[in-house]
Short mmCIF file of C-alpha atoms in Angstrom, two decimals:
data_model
loop_
_atom_site.label_atom_id
_atom_site.label_comp_id
_atom_site.label_asym_id
_atom_site.label_seq_id
_atom_site.Cartn_x
_atom_site.Cartn_y
_atom_site.Cartn_z
CA MET A 904 -8.79 25.78 10.44
CA GLU A 905 -8.74 23.64 13.13
CA GLN A 906 -8.24 26.95 15.46
CA ARG A 907 -11.55 28.36 13.43
CA GLY A 908 -13.30 24.62 15.12
CA GLY A 909 -11.84 25.40 18.66
CA ARG A 910 -13.61 28.61 18.97
CA GLY A 911 -16.20 27.00 17.69
CA ARG A 912 -16.46 24.91 20.25
CA LEU A 913 -15.03 27.58 22.79
CA ASP A 914 -18.03 28.90 21.77
CA ARG A 915 -20.83 26.35 22.32
CA THR A 916 -19.13 26.52 25.35
CA ALA A 917 -20.21 29.87 26.03
CA VAL A 918 -23.51 29.46 25.36
CA LEU A 919 -24.04 26.67 27.80
CA ALA A 920 -22.25 29.25 30.87
CA ALA A 921 -25.00 31.41 29.83
CA ALA A 922 -27.81 28.82 29.72
CA VAL A 923 -26.77 28.19 33.31
CA VAL A 924 -27.02 31.47 33.85
CA ILE A 925 -30.31 31.98 32.44
CA LEU A 926 -31.77 28.50 34.44
CA PHE A 927 -30.32 29.47 38.04
CA LEU A 928 -32.16 33.40 38.07
CA ALA A 929 -34.73 31.43 36.88
CA SER A 930 -34.58 29.33 39.33
CA VAL A 931 -34.15 31.52 41.73
CA LEU A 932 -36.60 34.70 40.38
CA LEU A 933 -38.91 32.66 39.06
CA GLY A 934 -41.62 29.75 40.37
CA SER A 935 -44.42 29.01 43.41
CA TYR A 936 -43.00 32.77 44.74
CA THR A 937 -41.50 35.15 41.90
CA VAL A 938 -38.68 38.29 42.69
CA THR A 939 -39.08 40.86 40.54
CA VAL A 940 -35.38 41.61 39.35
CA PRO A 941 -34.81 45.58 41.48
CA ASP A 942 -36.13 42.93 44.58
CA PHE A 943 -33.46 40.36 43.95
CA PHE A 944 -30.62 42.75 43.96
CA THR A 945 -32.31 44.43 47.11
CA ILE A 946 -32.55 41.45 49.00
CA VAL A 947 -28.48 40.44 48.42
CA GLY A 948 -27.23 44.04 48.57
CA ASN A 949 -29.27 44.57 52.18
CA HIS A 950 -28.54 40.40 53.58
CA LEU A 951 -24.53 41.55 53.15
CA THR A 952 -24.94 45.26 54.53
CA GLY A 953 -27.11 44.28 57.43
CA GLY A 954 -29.92 46.43 55.83
CA PRO A 955 -33.40 46.40 56.29
CA LYS A 956 -35.53 42.58 55.39
CA ILE A 957 -38.14 42.38 52.79
CA PRO A 958 -40.53 40.67 55.17
CA GLY A 959 -41.06 37.58 53.75
CA ALA A 960 -39.11 37.39 50.08
CA SER A 961 -35.99 38.21 52.32
CA PHE A 962 -36.17 34.80 53.79
CA ILE A 963 -37.85 32.88 51.30
CA VAL A 964 -34.42 34.06 48.73
CA MET A 965 -31.83 33.46 50.71
CA GLU A 966 -32.27 31.09 53.23
CA ASN A 967 -34.82 28.51 50.30
CA LYS A 968 -34.40 30.05 46.61
CA LEU A 969 -30.81 31.00 46.32
CA PRO A 970 -29.21 27.85 48.65
CA ARG A 971 -30.72 25.71 46.43
CA ALA A 972 -29.58 27.36 43.18
CA VAL A 973 -26.43 27.21 43.88
CA VAL A 974 -26.09 23.69 45.49
CA GLY A 975 -28.12 22.25 42.66
CA THR A 976 -25.43 23.83 39.99
CA LEU A 977 -22.27 23.09 42.15
CA VAL A 978 -23.35 19.06 42.30
CA GLY A 979 -24.40 19.26 39.42
CA ILE A 980 -21.41 20.44 37.37
CA ALA A 981 -18.98 18.21 40.42
CA PHE A 982 -20.86 15.35 39.08
CA GLY A 983 -20.71 16.40 35.12
CA LEU A 984 -16.51 16.10 35.25
CA ALA A 985 -17.19 12.69 37.55
CA GLY A 986 -19.27 10.76 35.02
CA ALA A 987 -17.20 13.37 32.48
CA LEU A 988 -13.29 11.54 33.27
CA PHE A 989 -14.88 8.03 33.82
CA GLN A 990 -16.26 7.83 30.32
CA THR A 991 -13.12 9.38 28.60
CA MET A 992 -10.43 7.90 31.05
CA LEU A 993 -12.64 4.64 30.23
CA ARG A 994 -13.34 4.82 27.36
CA ASN A 995 -17.07 3.83 28.02
CA PRO A 996 -20.47 6.31 27.82
CA LEU A 997 -21.54 3.58 30.76
CA ALA A 998 -18.90 4.19 33.04
CA SER A 999 -20.52 6.72 35.34
CA PRO A 1000 -20.63 7.32 38.50
CA ASP A 1001 -24.03 5.34 39.16
CA VAL A 1002 -23.28 2.43 36.49
CA ILE A 1003 -20.09 1.73 38.57
CA GLY A 1004 -21.11 1.57 42.06
CA ILE A 1005 -19.65 4.78 43.92
CA SER A 1006 -23.17 5.99 44.45
CA SER A 1007 -24.67 2.67 45.64
CA GLY A 1008 -21.54 2.52 48.16
CA ALA A 1009 -22.92 6.12 49.32
CA SER A 1010 -25.96 5.34 48.94
CA ALA A 1011 -25.74 2.23 51.26
CA ALA A 1012 -23.86 4.41 54.01
CA ALA A 1013 -26.35 7.06 53.79
CA VAL A 1014 -29.45 4.27 54.45
CA VAL A 1015 -27.18 2.38 57.29
CA ALA A 1016 -26.19 5.40 58.97
CA ILE A 1017 -30.30 6.92 58.48
CA VAL A 1018 -32.05 3.16 59.83
CA VAL A 1019 -29.58 1.25 62.02
CA PHE A 1020 -27.45 4.65 64.44
CA GLY A 1021 -30.70 7.20 63.65
CA ALA A 1022 -28.46 9.74 62.21
CA SER A 1023 -28.97 12.88 60.03
CA GLY A 1024 -28.27 15.80 58.94
CA ALA A 1025 -24.48 15.95 58.18
CA ALA A 1026 -24.23 12.76 59.68
CA VAL A 1027 -25.92 11.36 56.90
CA SER A 1028 -24.05 13.76 53.97
CA GLY A 1029 -20.57 12.26 56.16
CA ALA A 1030 -21.57 8.54 55.90
CA ALA A 1031 -22.32 8.98 52.15
CA LEU A 1032 -18.80 10.36 51.38
CA ALA A 1033 -17.09 7.76 53.43
CA GLY A 1034 -18.76 4.84 51.52
CA ALA A 1035 -18.11 6.47 48.42
CA LEU A 1036 -14.82 6.58 48.55
CA ALA A 1037 -14.43 3.35 50.89
CA VAL A 1038 -16.80 1.91 48.01
CA ALA A 1039 -14.71 3.25 45.06
CA VAL A 1040 -10.59 1.73 47.16
CA LEU A 1041 -12.80 -1.11 47.15
CA ILE A 1042 -13.54 -1.44 43.34
CA TYR A 1043 -9.84 0.04 42.29
CA ALA A 1044 -8.18 -2.46 44.14
CA ILE A 1045 -10.89 -5.34 42.55
CA SER A 1046 -9.71 -3.94 38.75
CA ARG A 1047 -6.40 -3.99 39.59
CA GLY A 1048 -6.00 -7.57 40.93
CA ALA A 1049 -8.15 -8.99 38.59
CA GLY A 1050 -5.38 -9.09 36.05
CA ARG A 1051 -2.16 -6.95 35.60
CA THR A 1052 -1.65 -7.98 32.29
CA GLY A 1053 -4.45 -6.38 30.63
CA ARG A 1054 -4.06 -3.17 27.96
CA GLY A 1055 -6.12 -0.28 28.76
CA SER A 1056 -9.21 -1.15 27.74
CA ALA A 1057 -9.35 -4.17 29.43
CA ALA A 1058 -8.46 -2.64 32.91
CA GLY A 1059 -10.83 -0.17 31.98
CA ASN A 1060 -13.71 -3.09 31.42
CA ARG A 1061 -12.87 -4.80 34.40
CA LEU A 1062 -13.21 -1.83 36.60
CA VAL A 1063 -16.15 -1.28 34.91
CA LEU A 1064 -17.37 -5.10 35.13
CA ALA A 1065 -16.09 -4.97 39.41
CA GLY A 1066 -18.28 -1.72 40.22
CA VAL A 1067 -21.37 -3.30 38.12
CA GLY A 1068 -21.42 -6.42 40.77
CA THR A 1069 -20.26 -4.36 43.70
CA ALA A 1070 -23.14 -1.65 42.57
CA ALA A 1071 -25.61 -4.97 42.98
CA ALA A 1072 -24.68 -6.29 46.21
CA LEU A 1073 -24.69 -2.84 48.16
CA GLN A 1074 -28.59 -2.72 46.20
CA ALA A 1075 -29.53 -5.77 48.34
CA VAL A 1076 -28.10 -3.90 51.11
CA VAL A 1077 -30.55 -1.00 50.81
CA SER A 1078 -33.01 -3.02 50.02
CA PHE A 1079 -33.08 -5.39 53.33
CA LEU A 1080 -31.68 -2.08 55.36
CA MET A 1081 -34.82 0.04 54.14
CA THR A 1082 -37.37 -3.44 54.86
CA ARG A 1083 -36.66 -3.79 58.46
CA ALA A 1084 -36.55 0.34 58.83
CA ASP A 1085 -40.18 1.67 60.22
CA ILE A 1086 -42.49 3.78 58.26
CA ARG A 1087 -41.15 6.98 58.96
CA THR A 1088 -37.02 5.85 58.87
CA ALA A 1089 -38.03 4.28 55.61
CA ALA A 1090 -39.44 7.76 53.73
CA ASP A 1091 -36.82 9.57 54.98
CA ALA A 1092 -34.35 7.82 53.27
CA LEU A 1093 -36.42 6.82 50.61
CA VAL A 1094 -36.27 10.87 49.89
CA TRP A 1095 -31.68 10.81 50.17
CA LEU A 1096 -31.44 7.55 48.25
CA ASN A 1097 -33.71 9.39 45.55
CA GLY A 1098 -31.09 13.00 45.29
CA SER A 1099 -32.66 15.82 47.07
CA LEU A 1100 -31.76 19.79 47.25
CA ASN A 1101 -34.66 20.02 50.12
CA SER A 1102 -32.18 19.70 52.46
CA ALA A 1103 -29.66 22.78 50.75
CA ASN A 1104 -28.47 25.82 52.64
CA TRP A 1105 -25.70 28.43 53.19
CA ASP A 1106 -23.60 25.93 55.22
CA ARG A 1107 -23.68 22.83 52.78
CA ALA A 1108 -23.38 25.27 49.46
CA GLY A 1109 -20.16 26.82 51.85
CA ILE A 1110 -18.54 23.35 51.70
CA LEU A 1111 -19.26 22.07 47.90
CA PHE A 1112 -17.95 25.48 47.03
CA LEU A 1113 -14.18 24.84 48.98
CA ALA A 1114 -13.86 21.16 47.84
CA LEU A 1115 -15.16 22.48 43.99
CA ALA A 1116 -11.96 25.21 44.73
CA ALA A 1117 -9.25 21.98 45.39
CA LEU A 1118 -11.04 20.06 42.48
CA VAL A 1119 -12.05 21.41 40.04
CA PRO A 1120 -8.46 22.53 39.62
CA ALA A 1121 -6.87 19.25 40.62
CA THR A 1122 -9.03 18.24 37.47
CA GLY A 1123 -7.58 20.98 34.87
CA LEU A 1124 -4.17 19.73 35.56
CA ILE A 1125 -4.91 16.73 34.57
CA ALA A 1126 -7.12 17.19 31.42
CA GLY A 1127 -3.78 17.13 29.81
CA PRO A 1128 -2.40 13.16 30.24
CA LEU A 1129 -6.38 12.25 29.91
CA ARG A 1130 -6.52 13.28 26.39
CA VAL A 1131 -3.53 11.17 25.77
CA LEU A 1132 -5.01 8.05 27.46
CA GLU A 1133 -7.70 8.21 24.78
CA LEU A 1134 -4.74 7.52 22.13
CA GLY A 1135 -4.42 4.37 24.59
CA ASP A 1136 -2.39 3.59 27.77
CA ASP A 1137 0.08 2.14 25.26
CA ALA A 1138 0.20 5.66 23.58
CA ALA A 1139 0.34 7.45 25.88
CA ALA A 1140 3.61 5.44 27.95
CA GLY A 1141 5.06 6.34 24.22
CA LEU A 1142 3.73 9.92 24.78
CA GLY A 1143 5.68 9.71 28.32
CA VAL A 1144 2.78 9.43 30.52
CA ARG A 1145 3.37 7.01 33.44
CA VAL A 1146 0.38 5.75 33.06
CA SER A 1147 -0.70 3.97 36.13
CA THR A 1148 -0.35 7.53 38.22
CA ALA A 1149 -2.02 9.42 35.69
CA ARG A 1150 -4.55 6.94 35.58
CA LEU A 1151 -5.16 7.24 39.76
CA ALA A 1152 -4.88 10.51 39.63
CA LEU A 1153 -8.01 10.17 37.26
CA VAL A 1154 -9.65 7.90 39.90
CA VAL A 1155 -9.04 10.19 42.87
CA THR A 1156 -10.49 13.01 41.39
CA ALA A 1157 -13.26 11.88 39.77
CA VAL A 1158 -14.79 9.84 42.62
CA SER A 1159 -14.29 12.69 44.85
CA LEU A 1160 -15.86 14.75 42.56
CA ALA A 1161 -19.16 12.65 42.68
CA ALA A 1162 -18.77 11.51 46.53
CA VAL A 1163 -18.94 15.55 47.25
CA ALA A 1164 -21.61 15.75 45.37
CA THR A 1165 -23.72 12.40 45.70
CA ALA A 1166 -22.84 13.84 50.09
CA ALA A 1167 -24.89 16.84 49.07
CA ALA A 1168 -27.97 16.01 47.33
CA GLY A 1169 -27.70 12.40 47.62
CA PRO A 1170 -27.26 10.25 44.52
CA VAL A 1171 -28.96 12.43 41.83
CA SER A 1172 -29.48 9.34 39.49
CA PHE A 1173 -27.50 9.81 35.73
CA VAL A 1174 -26.79 13.49 36.16
CA ALA A 1175 -23.01 11.92 35.84
CA PHE A 1176 -24.28 9.09 32.62
CA LEU A 1177 -26.51 12.26 30.21
CA ALA A 1178 -23.57 15.22 31.01
CA GLY A 1179 -20.38 14.43 28.73
CA PRO A 1180 -22.18 12.88 26.00
CA ILE A 1181 -24.76 15.33 25.75
CA GLY A 1182 -22.18 18.13 26.45
CA ARG A 1183 -19.82 16.08 23.88
CA ARG A 1184 -22.81 15.60 21.26
CA PHE A 1185 -23.19 20.07 21.58
CA THR A 1186 -19.34 20.67 21.48
CA ARG A 1187 -18.54 17.87 18.66
CA LYS A 1188 -15.67 17.17 21.20
CA ALA A 1189 -15.29 15.62 24.16
CA SER A 1190 -14.95 19.08 26.79
CA LEU A 1191 -14.72 19.23 30.43
CA PRO A 1192 -16.42 22.28 31.06
CA ALA A 1193 -19.02 21.47 28.29
CA SER A 1194 -19.64 18.24 30.70
CA ALA A 1195 -19.66 20.73 33.46
CA MET A 1196 -22.42 23.03 32.79
CA VAL A 1197 -24.55 20.45 31.36
CA GLY A 1198 -23.95 18.74 34.18
CA ALA A 1199 -25.02 22.22 36.08
CA LEU A 1200 -28.10 22.29 33.05
CA ILE A 1201 -29.67 19.28 34.08
CA VAL A 1202 -29.85 19.67 37.75
CA LEU A 1203 -30.93 23.17 38.24
CA ALA A 1204 -33.90 22.44 34.77
CA ALA A 1205 -34.72 18.62 36.38
CA ASP A 1206 -34.99 20.94 40.26
CA TYR A 1207 -37.27 23.68 39.01
CA PHE A 1208 -40.11 21.21 37.66
CA ALA A 1209 -39.39 19.19 40.38
CA ALA A 1210 -40.17 21.56 42.81
CA ASN A 1211 -42.52 24.45 40.22
CA LEU A 1212 -44.05 22.80 37.38
CA ALA A 1213 -44.82 18.95 39.15
CA PRO A 1214 -47.09 19.89 41.57
CA LEU A 1215 -49.31 21.49 38.94
CA LEU A 1216 -49.33 18.63 37.35
CA LEU A 1217 -49.73 15.78 39.71
CA GLY A 1218 -52.10 16.87 42.10
CA GLY A 1219 -49.83 19.21 44.96
CA THR A 1220 -47.00 16.44 45.36
CA VAL A 1221 -43.27 17.32 45.29
CA LEU A 1222 -40.54 15.51 43.46
CA PRO A 1223 -37.67 14.80 43.80
CA VAL A 1224 -34.79 16.28 41.95
CA GLY A 1225 -33.67 12.78 41.53
CA VAL A 1226 -36.43 11.31 40.34
CA VAL A 1227 -36.90 13.80 36.88
CA THR A 1228 -32.99 13.04 36.38
CA GLY A 1229 -33.70 9.46 36.20
CA ALA A 1230 -36.60 9.67 34.03
CA LEU A 1231 -34.82 11.10 31.57
CA GLY A 1232 -31.77 8.76 32.13
CA ALA A 1233 -33.66 6.10 31.10
CA PRO A 1234 -34.58 7.25 27.80
CA PHE A 1235 -31.58 8.83 26.97
CA LEU A 1236 -29.20 5.16 27.41
CA LEU A 1237 -31.71 4.03 24.43
CA TRP A 1238 -31.35 6.64 22.46
CA LEU A 1239 -27.32 6.45 22.52
CA LEU A 1240 -27.51 2.61 21.96
CA VAL A 1241 -29.77 3.34 18.68
CA THR A 1242 -27.29 5.91 17.85
CA ALA A 1243 -23.84 3.57 18.07
CA ASN A 1244 -25.97 1.15 16.31
CA ARG A 1245 -26.49 3.09 13.43
CA LYS A 1246 -23.39 4.31 13.64
CA ASP A 1247 -21.53 1.01 13.40
CA ALA A 1248 -23.77 -0.20 10.88
#
C-alpha cells in the first residue's frame, strides 16, 4: 500500500511536470504572435548552428518569447521551492517569503536603488538580492534573540511575527520613497514592485539557471532533515538531527531561492504562498518537486494571461505578471482558511 501511494504521488508529480512542459511550449508558440512547431525547431536549430534566420520570427522567438518562458519557469521553480521549505519547516501555511518579509526586503532595496541612486537593470537586481539577504539575517536574528528556550513551533511563530513586523516597516519605507519620486521614476519602480517578466533576457536566464543549479541540489540534500523536523524539534533531536544547524541550513537555502527569483523578476506576489498548498492538495502529501512544478505553472499561466489575454479584455493594457498572481492569492487565502476551519470543526 505504501509503495502504491508513493508511485501515485510520483505519477501526480509527473503530471505536473508534463503540464509545465505543455504550458512552456504554449507560451512560446502561441499568443499575439504564433509560431508553428516546425518553424520553432528551425529557428532554434539555426540559432545554435549559425544558420539563416527567419525575418522577424527568429528575433521574436529567441530574444523575447523563449527567454521570457525560461525565466518564468525558473522563477516559478525557485519561488515554489522557497515557499514549500518555509511552510514545511515552520509548519505554518502563512510562512512564505511574501508574508515574512523577504520579498519586502528585496522591494525596499530595489526601490532605494531606483529612486535614490537612479539605478536600472542589473544594479536593481543586485540591490534586491542584497536586500532580501540582509532582511533575512535581521529576521532570523530577531527571532533567535526573542526567546532561546521555546520549542520549535514557538521559534517558528517568532520568525513569522518578526517577518510580518519587518515587512510592515519596509512597506512604509517603500511608500515614502514612492511619494518622493517623480512620475517616471515611480512608474519604473511600480512595474518592478508588481513583478514582471518584461526584462527577461538570456543573461538573466543564465544567471538564474546557475543559481538554481547550486540551490536545487542543496534543497535535495536538506529534504531529509526537513521531513524529520515536521515531527517537531524534540522528536527530530531524538532521531539524531542537529535541529539548530538543520533549521539554519533550511533558512539559508529558502532565502537564497526567494532572493534570486525576486532579483530576476521582482516580488511576484503569492507564487511562493500558493505553490506549496496546491502541490500538497494535488499530490496528497507535502512534496518539494510538486511545489516547484506548481510554482512554474502559476508563473507561466499568469504571464500568458497578462501578456496575451489581458490586452483583449482591457483594451490593450498589458499587465505585469505579479498583478495576476496577486489577484489569485487573496481568494486562495480565504479558501484555505475556510477549509482549515471545516477540518478543525
